[in-house]
Each structure stands twice: as structure tokens, then as C-alpha cells.
Short mmCIF file of C-alpha atoms in Angstrom, two decimals:
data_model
loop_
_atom_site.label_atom_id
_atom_site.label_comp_id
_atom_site.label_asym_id
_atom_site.label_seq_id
_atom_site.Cartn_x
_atom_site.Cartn_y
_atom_site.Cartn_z
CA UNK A 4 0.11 -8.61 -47.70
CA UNK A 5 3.37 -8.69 -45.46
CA UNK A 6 4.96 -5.66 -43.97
CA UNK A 7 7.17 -5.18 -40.99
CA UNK A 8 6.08 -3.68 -37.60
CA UNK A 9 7.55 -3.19 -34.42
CA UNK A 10 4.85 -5.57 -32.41
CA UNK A 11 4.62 -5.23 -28.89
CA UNK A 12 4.38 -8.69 -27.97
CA UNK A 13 4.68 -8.44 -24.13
CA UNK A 14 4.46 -5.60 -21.58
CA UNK A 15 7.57 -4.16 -20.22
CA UNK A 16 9.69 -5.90 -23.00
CA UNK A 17 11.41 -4.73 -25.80
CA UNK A 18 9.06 -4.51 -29.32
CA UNK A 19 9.80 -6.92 -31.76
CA UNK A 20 10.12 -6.02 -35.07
CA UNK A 21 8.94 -8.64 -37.34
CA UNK A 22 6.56 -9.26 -40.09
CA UNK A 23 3.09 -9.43 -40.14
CA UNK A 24 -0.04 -9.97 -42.27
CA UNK A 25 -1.69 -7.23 -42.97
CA UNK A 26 -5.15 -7.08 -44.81
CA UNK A 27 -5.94 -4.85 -47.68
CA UNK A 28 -8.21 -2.15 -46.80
CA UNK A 29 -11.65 -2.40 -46.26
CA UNK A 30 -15.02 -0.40 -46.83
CA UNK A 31 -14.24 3.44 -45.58
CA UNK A 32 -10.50 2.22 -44.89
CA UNK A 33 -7.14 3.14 -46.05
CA UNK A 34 -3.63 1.63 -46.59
CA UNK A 35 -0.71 4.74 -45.66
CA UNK A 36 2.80 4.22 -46.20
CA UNK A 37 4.27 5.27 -42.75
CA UNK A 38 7.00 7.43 -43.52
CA UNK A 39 7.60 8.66 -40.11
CA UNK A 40 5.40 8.02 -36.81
CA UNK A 41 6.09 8.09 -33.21
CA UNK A 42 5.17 6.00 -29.95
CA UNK A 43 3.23 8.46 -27.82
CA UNK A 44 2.87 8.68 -24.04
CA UNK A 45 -0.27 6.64 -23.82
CA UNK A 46 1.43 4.40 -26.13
CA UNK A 47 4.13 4.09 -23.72
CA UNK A 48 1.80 3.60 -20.78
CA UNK A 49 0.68 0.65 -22.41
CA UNK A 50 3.41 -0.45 -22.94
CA UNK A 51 4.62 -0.90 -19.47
CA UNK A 52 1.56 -2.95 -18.16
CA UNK A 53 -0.14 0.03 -16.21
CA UNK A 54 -2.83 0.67 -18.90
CA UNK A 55 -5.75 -1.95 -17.68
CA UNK A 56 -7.17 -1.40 -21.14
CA UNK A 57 -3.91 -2.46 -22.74
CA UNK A 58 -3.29 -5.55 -24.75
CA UNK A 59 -0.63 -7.53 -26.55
CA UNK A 60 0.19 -8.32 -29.14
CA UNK A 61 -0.54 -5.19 -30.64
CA UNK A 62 1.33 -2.56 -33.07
CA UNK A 63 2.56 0.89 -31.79
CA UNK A 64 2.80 3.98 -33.54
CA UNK A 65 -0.40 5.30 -34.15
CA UNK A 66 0.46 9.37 -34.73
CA UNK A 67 1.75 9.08 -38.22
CA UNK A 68 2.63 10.92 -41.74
CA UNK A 69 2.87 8.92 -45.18
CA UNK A 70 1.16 8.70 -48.17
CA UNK A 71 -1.59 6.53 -49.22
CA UNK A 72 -1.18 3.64 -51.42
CA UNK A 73 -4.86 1.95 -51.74
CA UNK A 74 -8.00 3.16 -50.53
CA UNK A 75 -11.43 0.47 -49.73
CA UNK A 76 -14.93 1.49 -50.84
CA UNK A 77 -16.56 4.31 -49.96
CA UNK A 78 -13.76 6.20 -49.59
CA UNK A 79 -14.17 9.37 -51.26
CA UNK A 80 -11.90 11.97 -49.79
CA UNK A 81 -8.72 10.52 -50.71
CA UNK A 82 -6.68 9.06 -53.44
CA UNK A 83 -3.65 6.92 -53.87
CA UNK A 84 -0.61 9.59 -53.73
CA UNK A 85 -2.42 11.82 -50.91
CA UNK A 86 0.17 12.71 -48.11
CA UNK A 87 -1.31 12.38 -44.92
CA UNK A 88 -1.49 12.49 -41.49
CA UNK A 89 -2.69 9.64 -39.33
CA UNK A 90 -4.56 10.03 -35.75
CA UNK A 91 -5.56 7.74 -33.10
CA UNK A 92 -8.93 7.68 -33.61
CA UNK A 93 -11.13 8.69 -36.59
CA UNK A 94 -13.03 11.38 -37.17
CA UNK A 95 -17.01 12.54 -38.22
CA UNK A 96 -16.21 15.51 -39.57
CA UNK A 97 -19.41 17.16 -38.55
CA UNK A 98 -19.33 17.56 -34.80
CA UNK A 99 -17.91 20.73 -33.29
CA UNK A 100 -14.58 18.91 -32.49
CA UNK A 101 -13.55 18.34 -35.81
CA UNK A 102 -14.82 21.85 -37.08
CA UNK A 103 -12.99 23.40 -34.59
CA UNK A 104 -8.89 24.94 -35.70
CA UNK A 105 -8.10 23.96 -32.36
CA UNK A 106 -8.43 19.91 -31.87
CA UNK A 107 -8.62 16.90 -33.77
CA UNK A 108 -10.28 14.69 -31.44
CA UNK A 109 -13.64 13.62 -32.70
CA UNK A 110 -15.91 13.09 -29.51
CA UNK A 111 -18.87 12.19 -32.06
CA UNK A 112 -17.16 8.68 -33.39
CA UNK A 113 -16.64 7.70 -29.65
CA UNK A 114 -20.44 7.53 -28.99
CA UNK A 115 -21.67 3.95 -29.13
CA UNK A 116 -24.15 4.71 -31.98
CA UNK A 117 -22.56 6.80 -34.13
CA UNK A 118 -20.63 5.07 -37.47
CA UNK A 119 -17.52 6.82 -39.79
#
């Protein structure tokens, strides 16, 4: 499917926004609507050129609120209409980090061989 995004296509330049392809969602993935979402400060970083993990071409705007349109398989926990709230990374579910009130960053899913 098409949709616009505002690519970053080079460090230190301007984003583009243009129109991409955009696959439908996979096994244990899911398509939001982006109604609002915001560049962060490691986004930004990034952006500049500093980050030595950076890359272009890539999409910014990964803290985000919509509502989901289409869910893949194996998806259980949400259905199309579900407002939401999208992170940078995702999450177990299980590990003290995402039981916890006080974060949302899942430690567990960064481990090498651990799967969603």
C-alpha cells in the first residue's frame, strides 16, 4: 500500500515528505493510523549524522498515538478500531520492566534470544 512519510533521506538535511510502499502487516504486527507522533531527541541525533548507528533512508517519528486499522496473525491483543499508543521498541510483557507503573522500556525483547 502507499502512504506518505516524512523520510529522512540524508543526514543534516531537511526530511522529505513523499510516498512510500508500505507492506501490510505481518505475523505479530500491526498497521496504526498515526494521528499525531513526534521526532524525539534520539531521533534528532540521528538525524544530524552524530548517531554512528544511524542510517538513511529511514522514517522518523516513532513515539506515536492512532488507531489501528489491520492487525497480522497472531495478534491477539488488539483489534481494528483500538486507539493506541506506539513506542520505540516492543515489549514482552512479562519481564519486570513492562510490569512495572513506572517504565515502558522492555529490557527482555533487547536480549539476543528472546522473540515478541
Amino acid at each position: 500500500m502507499k502512504i506518505r512519510a516524512a523520510v529522512l533521506e540524508e543526514f543534516a538535511k531537511p526530511l522529505n515528505v513523499t510516498e512510500v510502499d508500505l507492506a501490510e502487516p505481518r505475523a505479530g504486527e500491526v498497521l496504526v493510523r498515526l494521528e499525531a507522533c513526534g521526532v524525539c531527541h534520539t531521533e534528532m541525533y540521528t538525524a544530524s549524522g552524530a548517531d554512528p548507528s544511524g542510517y538513511a533512508p529511514t522514517v522518523l517519528g516513532h513515539e506515536g498515538a492512532g488507531i489501528v486499522e489491520r492487525i497480522g496473525d497472531r495478534v491477539t491483543s488488539l483489534a481494528p478500531g483500538d486507539r493506541v499508543v506506539t513506542l520505540f521498541s516492543p515489549q514482552c510483557r512479562e519481564c519486570v520492566h513492562c510490569l512495572s507503573p513506572d517504565t515502558n522500556l522492555c529490557l527482555a525483547i533487547r536480549e539476543p534470544d528472546s522473540s515478541p
